[in-house]
mmCIF file of C-alpha atoms in Angstrom:
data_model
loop_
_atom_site.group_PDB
_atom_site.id
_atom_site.type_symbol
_atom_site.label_atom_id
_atom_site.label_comp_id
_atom_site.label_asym_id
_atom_site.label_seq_id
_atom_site.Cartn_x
_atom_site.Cartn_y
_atom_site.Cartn_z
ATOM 1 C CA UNK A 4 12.403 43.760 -66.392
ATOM 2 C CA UNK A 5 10.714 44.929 -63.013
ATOM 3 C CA UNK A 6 12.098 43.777 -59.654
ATOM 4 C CA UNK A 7 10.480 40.241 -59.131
ATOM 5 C CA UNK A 8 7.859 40.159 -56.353
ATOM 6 C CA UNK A 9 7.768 37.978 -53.338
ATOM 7 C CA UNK A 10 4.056 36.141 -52.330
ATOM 8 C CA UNK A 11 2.462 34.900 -48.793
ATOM 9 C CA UNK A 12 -0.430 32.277 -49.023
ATOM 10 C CA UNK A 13 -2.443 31.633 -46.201
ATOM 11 C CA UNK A 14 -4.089 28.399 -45.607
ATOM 12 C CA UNK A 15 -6.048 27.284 -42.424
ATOM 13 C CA UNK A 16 -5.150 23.711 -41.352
ATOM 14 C CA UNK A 17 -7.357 20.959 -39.490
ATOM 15 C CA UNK A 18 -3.794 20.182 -37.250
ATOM 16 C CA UNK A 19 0.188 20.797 -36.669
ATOM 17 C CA UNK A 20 1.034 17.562 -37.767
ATOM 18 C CA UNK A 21 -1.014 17.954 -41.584
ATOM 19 C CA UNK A 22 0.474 21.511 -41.784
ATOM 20 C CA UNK A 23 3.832 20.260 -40.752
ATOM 21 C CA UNK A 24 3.821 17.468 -43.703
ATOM 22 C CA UNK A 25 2.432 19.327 -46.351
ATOM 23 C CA UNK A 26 4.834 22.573 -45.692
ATOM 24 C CA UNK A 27 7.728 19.713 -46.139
ATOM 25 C CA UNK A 28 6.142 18.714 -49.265
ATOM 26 C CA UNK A 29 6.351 22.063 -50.719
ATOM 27 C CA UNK A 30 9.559 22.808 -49.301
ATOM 28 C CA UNK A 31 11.020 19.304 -50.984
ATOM 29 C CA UNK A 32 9.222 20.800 -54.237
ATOM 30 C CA UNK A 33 11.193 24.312 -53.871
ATOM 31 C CA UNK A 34 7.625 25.649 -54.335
ATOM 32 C CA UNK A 35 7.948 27.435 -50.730
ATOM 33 C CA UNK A 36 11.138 29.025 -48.678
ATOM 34 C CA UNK A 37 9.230 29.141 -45.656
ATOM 35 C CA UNK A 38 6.302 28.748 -43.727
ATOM 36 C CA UNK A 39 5.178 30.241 -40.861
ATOM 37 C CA UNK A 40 2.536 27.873 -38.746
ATOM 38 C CA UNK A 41 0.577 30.174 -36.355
ATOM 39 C CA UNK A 42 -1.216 30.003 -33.073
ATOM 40 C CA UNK A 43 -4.802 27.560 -32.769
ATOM 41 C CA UNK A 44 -6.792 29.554 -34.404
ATOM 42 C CA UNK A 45 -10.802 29.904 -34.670
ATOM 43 C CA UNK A 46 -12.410 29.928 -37.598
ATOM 44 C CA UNK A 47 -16.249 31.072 -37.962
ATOM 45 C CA UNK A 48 -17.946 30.100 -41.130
ATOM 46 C CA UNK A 49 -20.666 28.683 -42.783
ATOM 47 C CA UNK A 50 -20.706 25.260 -44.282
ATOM 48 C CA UNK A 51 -24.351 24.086 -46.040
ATOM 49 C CA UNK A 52 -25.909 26.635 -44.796
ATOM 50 C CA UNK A 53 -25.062 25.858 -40.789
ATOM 51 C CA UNK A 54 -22.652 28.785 -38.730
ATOM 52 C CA UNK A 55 -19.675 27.032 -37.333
ATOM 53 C CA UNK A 56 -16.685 26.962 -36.213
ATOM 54 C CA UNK A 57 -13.285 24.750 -35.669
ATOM 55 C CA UNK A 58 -10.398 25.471 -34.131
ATOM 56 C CA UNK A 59 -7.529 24.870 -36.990
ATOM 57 C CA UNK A 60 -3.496 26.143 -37.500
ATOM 58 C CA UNK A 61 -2.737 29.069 -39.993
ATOM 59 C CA UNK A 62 0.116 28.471 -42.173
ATOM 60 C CA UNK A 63 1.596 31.465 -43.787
ATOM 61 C CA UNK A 64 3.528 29.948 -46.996
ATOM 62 C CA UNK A 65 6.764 32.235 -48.602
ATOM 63 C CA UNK A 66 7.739 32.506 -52.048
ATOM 64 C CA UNK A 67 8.310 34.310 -55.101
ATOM 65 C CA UNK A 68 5.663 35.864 -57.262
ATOM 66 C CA UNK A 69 6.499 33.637 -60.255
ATOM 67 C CA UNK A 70 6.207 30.579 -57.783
ATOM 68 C CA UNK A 71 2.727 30.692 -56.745
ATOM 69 C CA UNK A 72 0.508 29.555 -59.104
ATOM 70 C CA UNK A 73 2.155 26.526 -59.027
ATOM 71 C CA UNK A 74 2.256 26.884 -54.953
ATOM 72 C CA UNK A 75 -1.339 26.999 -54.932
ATOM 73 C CA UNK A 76 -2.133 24.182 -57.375
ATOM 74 C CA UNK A 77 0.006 22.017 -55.430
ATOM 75 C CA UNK A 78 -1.278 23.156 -52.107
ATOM 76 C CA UNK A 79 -4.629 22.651 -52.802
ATOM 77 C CA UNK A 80 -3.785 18.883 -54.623
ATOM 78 C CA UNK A 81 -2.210 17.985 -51.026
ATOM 79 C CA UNK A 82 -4.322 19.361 -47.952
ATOM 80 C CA UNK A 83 -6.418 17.210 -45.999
ATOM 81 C CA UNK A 84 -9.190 19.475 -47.144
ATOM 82 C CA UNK A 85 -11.134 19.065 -49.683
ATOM 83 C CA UNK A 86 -11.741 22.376 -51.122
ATOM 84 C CA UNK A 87 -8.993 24.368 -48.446
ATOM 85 C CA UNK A 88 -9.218 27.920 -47.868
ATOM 86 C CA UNK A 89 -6.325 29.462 -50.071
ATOM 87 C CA UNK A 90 -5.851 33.161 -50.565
ATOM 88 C CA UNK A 91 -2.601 34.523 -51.970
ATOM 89 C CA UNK A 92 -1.620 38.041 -52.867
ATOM 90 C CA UNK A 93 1.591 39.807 -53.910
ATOM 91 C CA UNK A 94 3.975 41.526 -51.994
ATOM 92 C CA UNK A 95 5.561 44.144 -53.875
ATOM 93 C CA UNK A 96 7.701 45.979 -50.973
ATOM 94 C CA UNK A 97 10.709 43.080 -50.530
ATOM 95 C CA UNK A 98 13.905 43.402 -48.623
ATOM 96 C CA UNK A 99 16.065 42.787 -51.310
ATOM 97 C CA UNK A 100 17.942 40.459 -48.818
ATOM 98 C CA UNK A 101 15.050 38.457 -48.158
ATOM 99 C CA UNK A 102 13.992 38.719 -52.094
ATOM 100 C CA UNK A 103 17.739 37.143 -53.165
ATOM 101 C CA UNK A 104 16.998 34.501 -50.693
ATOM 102 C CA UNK A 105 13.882 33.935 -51.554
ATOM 103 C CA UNK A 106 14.586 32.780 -55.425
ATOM 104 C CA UNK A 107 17.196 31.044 -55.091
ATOM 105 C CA UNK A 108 15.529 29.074 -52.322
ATOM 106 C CA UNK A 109 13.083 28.317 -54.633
ATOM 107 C CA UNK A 110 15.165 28.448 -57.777
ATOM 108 C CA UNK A 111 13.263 31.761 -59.472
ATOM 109 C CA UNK A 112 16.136 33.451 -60.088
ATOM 110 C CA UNK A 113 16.806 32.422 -63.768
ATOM 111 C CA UNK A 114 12.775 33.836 -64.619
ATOM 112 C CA UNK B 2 -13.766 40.527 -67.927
ATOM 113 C CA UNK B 3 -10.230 39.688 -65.928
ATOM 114 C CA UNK B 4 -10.527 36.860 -63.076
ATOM 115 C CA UNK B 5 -12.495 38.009 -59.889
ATOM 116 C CA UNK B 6 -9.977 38.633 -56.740
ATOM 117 C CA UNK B 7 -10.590 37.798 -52.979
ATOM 118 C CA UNK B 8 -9.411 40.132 -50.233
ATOM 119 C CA UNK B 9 -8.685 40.181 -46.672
ATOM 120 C CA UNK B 10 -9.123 42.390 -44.148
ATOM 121 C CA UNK B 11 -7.159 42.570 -40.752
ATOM 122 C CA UNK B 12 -8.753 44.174 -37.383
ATOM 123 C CA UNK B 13 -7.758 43.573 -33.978
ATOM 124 C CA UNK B 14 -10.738 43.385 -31.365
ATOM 125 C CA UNK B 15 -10.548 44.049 -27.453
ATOM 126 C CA UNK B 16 -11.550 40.392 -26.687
ATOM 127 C CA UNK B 17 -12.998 37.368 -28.194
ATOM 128 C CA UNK B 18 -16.679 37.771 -27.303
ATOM 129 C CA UNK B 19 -16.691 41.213 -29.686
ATOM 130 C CA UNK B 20 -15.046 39.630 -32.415
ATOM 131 C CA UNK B 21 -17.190 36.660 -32.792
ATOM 132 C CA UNK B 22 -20.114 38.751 -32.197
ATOM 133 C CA UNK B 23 -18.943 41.357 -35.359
ATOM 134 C CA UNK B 24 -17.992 37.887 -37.249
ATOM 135 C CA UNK B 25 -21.134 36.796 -36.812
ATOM 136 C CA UNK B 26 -23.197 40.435 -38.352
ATOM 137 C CA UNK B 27 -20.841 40.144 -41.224
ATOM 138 C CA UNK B 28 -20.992 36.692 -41.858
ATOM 139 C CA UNK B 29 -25.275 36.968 -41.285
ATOM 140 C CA UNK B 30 -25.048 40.349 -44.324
ATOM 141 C CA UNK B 31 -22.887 37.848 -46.912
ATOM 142 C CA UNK B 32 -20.054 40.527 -46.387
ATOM 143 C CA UNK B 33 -17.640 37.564 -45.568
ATOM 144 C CA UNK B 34 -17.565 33.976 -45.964
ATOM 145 C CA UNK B 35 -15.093 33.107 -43.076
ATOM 146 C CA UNK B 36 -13.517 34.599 -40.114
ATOM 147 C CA UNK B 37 -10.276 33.861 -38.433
ATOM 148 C CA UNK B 38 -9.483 34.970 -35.279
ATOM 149 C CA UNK B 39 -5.839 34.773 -34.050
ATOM 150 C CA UNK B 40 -4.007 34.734 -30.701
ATOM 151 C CA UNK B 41 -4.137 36.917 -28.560
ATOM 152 C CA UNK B 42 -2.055 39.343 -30.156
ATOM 153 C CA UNK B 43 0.304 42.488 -28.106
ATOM 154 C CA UNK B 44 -0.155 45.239 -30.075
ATOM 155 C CA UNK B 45 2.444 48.356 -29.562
ATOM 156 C CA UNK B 46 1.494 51.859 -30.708
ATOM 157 C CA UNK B 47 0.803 55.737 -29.678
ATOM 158 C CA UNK B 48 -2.451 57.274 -28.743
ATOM 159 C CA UNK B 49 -2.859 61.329 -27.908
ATOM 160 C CA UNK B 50 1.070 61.274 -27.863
ATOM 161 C CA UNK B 51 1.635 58.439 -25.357
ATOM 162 C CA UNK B 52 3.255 55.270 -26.397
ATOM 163 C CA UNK B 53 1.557 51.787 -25.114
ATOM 164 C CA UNK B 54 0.602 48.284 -25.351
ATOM 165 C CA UNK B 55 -2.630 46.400 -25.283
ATOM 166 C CA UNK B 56 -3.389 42.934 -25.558
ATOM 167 C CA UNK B 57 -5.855 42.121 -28.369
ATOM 168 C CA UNK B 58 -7.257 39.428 -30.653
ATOM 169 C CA UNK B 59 -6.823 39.758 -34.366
ATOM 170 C CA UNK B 60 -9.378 38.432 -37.114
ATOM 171 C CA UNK B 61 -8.575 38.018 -40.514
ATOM 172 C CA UNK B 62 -11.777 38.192 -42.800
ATOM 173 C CA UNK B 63 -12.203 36.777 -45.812
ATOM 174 C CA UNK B 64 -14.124 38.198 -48.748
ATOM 175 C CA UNK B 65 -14.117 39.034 -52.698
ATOM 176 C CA UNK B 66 -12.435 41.366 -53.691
ATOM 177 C CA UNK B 67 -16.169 43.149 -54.465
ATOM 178 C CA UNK B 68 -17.952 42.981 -51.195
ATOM 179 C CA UNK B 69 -14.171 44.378 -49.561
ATOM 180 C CA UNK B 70 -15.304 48.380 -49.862
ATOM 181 C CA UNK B 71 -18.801 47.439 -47.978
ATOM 182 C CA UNK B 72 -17.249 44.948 -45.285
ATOM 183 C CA UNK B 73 -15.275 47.749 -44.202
ATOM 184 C CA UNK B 74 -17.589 50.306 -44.169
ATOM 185 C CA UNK B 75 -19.840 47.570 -41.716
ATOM 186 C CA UNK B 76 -17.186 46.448 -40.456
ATOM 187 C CA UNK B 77 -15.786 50.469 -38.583
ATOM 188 C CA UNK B 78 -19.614 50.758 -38.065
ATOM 189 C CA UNK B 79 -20.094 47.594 -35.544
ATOM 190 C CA UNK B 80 -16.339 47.537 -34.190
ATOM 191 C CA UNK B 81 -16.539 48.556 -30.513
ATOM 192 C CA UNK B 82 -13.899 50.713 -31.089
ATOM 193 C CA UNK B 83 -14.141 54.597 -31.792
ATOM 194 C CA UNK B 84 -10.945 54.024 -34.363
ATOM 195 C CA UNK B 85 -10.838 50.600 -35.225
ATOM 196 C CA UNK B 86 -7.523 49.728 -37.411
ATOM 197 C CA UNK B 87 -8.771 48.174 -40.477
ATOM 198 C CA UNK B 88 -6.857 47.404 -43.346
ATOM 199 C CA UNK B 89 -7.838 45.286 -46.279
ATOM 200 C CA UNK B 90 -5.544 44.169 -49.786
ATOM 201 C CA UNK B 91 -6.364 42.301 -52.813
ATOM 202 C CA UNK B 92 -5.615 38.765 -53.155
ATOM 203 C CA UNK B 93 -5.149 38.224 -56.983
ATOM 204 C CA UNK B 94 -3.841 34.190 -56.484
ATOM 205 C CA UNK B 95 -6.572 32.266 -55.609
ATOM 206 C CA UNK B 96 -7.103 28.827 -55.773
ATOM 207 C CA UNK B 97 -9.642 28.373 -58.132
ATOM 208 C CA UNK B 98 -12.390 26.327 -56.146
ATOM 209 C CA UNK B 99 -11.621 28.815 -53.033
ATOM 210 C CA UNK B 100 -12.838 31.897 -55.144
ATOM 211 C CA UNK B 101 -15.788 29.963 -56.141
ATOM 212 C CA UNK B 102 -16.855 29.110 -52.643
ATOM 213 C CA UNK B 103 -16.179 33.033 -51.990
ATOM 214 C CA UNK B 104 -18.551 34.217 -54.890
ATOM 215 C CA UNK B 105 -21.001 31.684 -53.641
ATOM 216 C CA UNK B 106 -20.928 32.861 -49.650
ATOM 217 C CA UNK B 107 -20.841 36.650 -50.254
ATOM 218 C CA UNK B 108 -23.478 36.207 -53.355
ATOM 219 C CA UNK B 109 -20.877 37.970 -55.562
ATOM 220 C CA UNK B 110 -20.944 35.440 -58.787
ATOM 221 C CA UNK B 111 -22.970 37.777 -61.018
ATOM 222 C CA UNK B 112 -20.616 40.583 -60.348
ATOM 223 C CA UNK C 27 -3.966 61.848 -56.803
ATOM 224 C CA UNK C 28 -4.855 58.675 -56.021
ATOM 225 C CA UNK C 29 -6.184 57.957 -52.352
ATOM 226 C CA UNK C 30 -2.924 57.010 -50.312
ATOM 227 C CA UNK C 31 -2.721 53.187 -49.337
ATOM 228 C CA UNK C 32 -1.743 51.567 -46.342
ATOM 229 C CA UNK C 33 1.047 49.032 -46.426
ATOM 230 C CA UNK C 34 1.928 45.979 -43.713
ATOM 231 C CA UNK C 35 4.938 44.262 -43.528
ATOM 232 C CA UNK C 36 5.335 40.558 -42.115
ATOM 233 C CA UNK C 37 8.713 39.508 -40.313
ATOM 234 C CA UNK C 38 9.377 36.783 -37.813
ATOM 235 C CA UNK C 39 12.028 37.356 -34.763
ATOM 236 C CA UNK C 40 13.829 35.495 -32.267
ATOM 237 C CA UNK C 41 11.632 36.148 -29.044
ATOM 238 C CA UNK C 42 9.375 39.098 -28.098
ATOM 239 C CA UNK C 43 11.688 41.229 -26.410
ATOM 240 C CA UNK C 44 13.562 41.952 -29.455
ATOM 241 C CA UNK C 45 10.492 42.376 -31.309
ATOM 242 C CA UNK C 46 9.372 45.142 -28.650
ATOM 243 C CA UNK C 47 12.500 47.171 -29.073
ATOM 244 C CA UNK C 48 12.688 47.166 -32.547
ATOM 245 C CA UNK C 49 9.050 47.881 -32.624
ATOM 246 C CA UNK C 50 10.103 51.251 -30.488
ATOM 247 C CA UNK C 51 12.454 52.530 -32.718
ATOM 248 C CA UNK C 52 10.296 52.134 -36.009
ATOM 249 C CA UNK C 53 7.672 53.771 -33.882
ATOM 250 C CA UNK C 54 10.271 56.698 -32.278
ATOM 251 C CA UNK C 55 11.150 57.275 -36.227
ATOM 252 C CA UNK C 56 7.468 57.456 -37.502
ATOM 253 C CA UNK C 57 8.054 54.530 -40.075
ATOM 254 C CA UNK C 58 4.948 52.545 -38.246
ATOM 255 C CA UNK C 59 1.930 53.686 -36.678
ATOM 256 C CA UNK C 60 1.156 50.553 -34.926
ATOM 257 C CA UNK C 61 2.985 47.383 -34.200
ATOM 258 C CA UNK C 62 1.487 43.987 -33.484
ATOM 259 C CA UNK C 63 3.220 40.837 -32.325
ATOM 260 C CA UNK C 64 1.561 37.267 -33.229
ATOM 261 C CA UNK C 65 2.184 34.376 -30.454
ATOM 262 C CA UNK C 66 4.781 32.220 -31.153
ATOM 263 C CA UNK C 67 5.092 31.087 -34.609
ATOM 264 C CA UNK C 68 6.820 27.591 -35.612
ATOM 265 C CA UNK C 69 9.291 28.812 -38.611
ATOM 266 C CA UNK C 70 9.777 25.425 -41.442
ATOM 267 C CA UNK C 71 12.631 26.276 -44.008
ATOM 268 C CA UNK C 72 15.911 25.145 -45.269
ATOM 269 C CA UNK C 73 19.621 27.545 -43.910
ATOM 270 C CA UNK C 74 22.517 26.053 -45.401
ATOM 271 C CA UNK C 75 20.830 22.963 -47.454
ATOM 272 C CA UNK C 76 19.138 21.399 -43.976
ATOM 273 C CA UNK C 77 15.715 21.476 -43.238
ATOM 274 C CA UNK C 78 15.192 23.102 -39.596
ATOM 275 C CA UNK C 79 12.514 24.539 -38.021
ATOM 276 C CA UNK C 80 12.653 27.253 -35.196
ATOM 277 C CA UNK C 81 10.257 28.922 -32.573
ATOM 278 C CA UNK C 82 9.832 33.104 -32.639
ATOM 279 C CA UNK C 83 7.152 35.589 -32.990
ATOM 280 C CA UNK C 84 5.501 37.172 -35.702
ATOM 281 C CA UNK C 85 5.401 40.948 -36.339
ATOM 282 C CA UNK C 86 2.706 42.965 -38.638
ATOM 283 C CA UNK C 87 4.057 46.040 -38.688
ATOM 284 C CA UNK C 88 1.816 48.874 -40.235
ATOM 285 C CA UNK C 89 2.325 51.798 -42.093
ATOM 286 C CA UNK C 90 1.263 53.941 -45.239
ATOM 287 C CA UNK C 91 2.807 52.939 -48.094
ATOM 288 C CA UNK C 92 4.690 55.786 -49.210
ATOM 289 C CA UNK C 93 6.999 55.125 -45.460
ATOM 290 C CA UNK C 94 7.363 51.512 -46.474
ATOM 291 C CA UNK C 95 10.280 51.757 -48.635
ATOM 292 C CA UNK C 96 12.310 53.761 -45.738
ATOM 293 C CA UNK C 97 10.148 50.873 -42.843
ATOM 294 C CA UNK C 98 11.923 47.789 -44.648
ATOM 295 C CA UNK C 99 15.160 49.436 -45.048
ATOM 296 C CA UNK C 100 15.454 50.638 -41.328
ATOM 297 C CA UNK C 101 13.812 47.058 -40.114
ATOM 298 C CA UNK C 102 16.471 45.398 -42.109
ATOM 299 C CA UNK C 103 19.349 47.647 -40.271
ATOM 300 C CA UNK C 104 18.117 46.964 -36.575
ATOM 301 C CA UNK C 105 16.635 43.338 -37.059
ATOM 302 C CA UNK C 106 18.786 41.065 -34.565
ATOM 303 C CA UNK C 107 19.350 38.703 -38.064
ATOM 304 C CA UNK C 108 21.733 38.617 -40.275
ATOM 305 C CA UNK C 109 19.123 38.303 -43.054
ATOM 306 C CA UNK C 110 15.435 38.670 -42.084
ATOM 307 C CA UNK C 111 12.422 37.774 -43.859
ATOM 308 C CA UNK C 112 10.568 41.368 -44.252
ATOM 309 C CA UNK C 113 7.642 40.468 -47.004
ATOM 310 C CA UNK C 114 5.643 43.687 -47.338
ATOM 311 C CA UNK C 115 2.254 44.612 -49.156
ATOM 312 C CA UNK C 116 0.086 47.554 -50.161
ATOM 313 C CA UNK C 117 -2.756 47.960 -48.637
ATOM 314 C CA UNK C 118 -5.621 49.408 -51.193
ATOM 315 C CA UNK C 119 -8.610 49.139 -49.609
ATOM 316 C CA UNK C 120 -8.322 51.028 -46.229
ATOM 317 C CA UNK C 121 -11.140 52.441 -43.974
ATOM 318 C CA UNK C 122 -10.880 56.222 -44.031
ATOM 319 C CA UNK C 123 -10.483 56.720 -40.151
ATOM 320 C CA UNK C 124 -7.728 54.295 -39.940
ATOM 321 C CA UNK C 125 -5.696 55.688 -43.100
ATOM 322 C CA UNK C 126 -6.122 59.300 -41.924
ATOM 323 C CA UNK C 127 -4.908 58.174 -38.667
ATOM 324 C CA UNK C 128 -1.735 56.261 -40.345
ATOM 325 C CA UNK C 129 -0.937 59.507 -42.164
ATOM 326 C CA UNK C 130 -1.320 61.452 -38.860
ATOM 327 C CA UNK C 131 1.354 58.599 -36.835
ATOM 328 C CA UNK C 132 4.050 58.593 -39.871
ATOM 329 C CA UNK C 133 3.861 61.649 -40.698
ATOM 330 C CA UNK C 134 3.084 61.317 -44.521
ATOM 331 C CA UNK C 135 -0.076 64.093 -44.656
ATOM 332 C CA UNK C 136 1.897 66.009 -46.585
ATOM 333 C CA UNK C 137 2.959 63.622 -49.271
#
């Protein structure tokens, strides 16, 4: 068996206070061991045709390789968005402190 | 054919007036579908020998994972910057209706 | 060979001074090229079964990837925490002027 990977998701946020419930959503759900809510940010984009841009949080969500499909389906079921901007990628280079932590924060270490 | 990827690509700018204004060429060519630009960031690192610090902005671009070689190409072309530090990863978890709206900004979906 | 990939590596600390110094020794060793610190981040997560939430920065550190085995050991060893949260990634798609520049900082031409 390879080492198991960890795996960030980030996902832009309308306020604190959304980001702050859904992160303790997914925290209840053991589908995260951490987020990370960053800054106001400013996002510049283009919605039916129109440039924009709102200022919004950035949440940076922690887990386990294994954990984020489900992550993701869940996130995207629970944001105040409609159709939320959520990229996720693997991270392949773990502490393996911060690895051990991470599945059995979110109960991954069994898989 | 596997499921298409997104990717994102990181780039710190002098000041906020450059980085909209690059946003804005990338987002005008269908390189990217959304920017987000972060902080201002303190970034510490060496130049001709010298160790030093400079406060920045970050952006975080968002593309598929098929447009990525081309926004970066553009993207060292119209940085103010001699050097620009760009780097850009895959992003193989994607919520599904995220990668569609990607396909659909950058015109990748035949790809 | 393959072209050489980048690599960046995520980890929250206590407050920006700490960040700074560990940020000098990584560079001093040649494990990073370039170091930058993200505002103050709000931290969400569960220590010991209760659900807290705490205040530091955010650190990208970058690198190539064949230093980041040797960056997330020697992060782990100086980070003011008992157990940090390093998450690291590869990098694949890299602009040429930046990668040739990380090679030059860490030292990893020759690899």
């Amino acid at each position: 068996m390879p080492d198991p990977n960890g795996a960030m998701v980030w996902c832009p946020f309308p306020d604190r206070e959304s980001a702050r419930e859904v992160a303790g959503i997914l925290l209840d759900e053991k589908l995260i061991a951490c987020a990370n809510i960053i800054g106001q940010i400013e996002a510049i984009f283009e919605w039916n045709g129109d440039r924009t841009s709102a200022d919004e949080v950035a949440v940076l969500f922690k887990t386990s390789e294994s954990r984020s499909e489900d992550l993701i389906q869940r996130l995207g079921d629970c944001h105040p968005y409609d159709t939320p901007a959520i990229f996720g990628w693997s991270c392949g280079q773990m502490h393996p402190a911060t690895m051990a932590w991470l599945l059995q924060q979110t109960g991954s270490e069994t898989e």
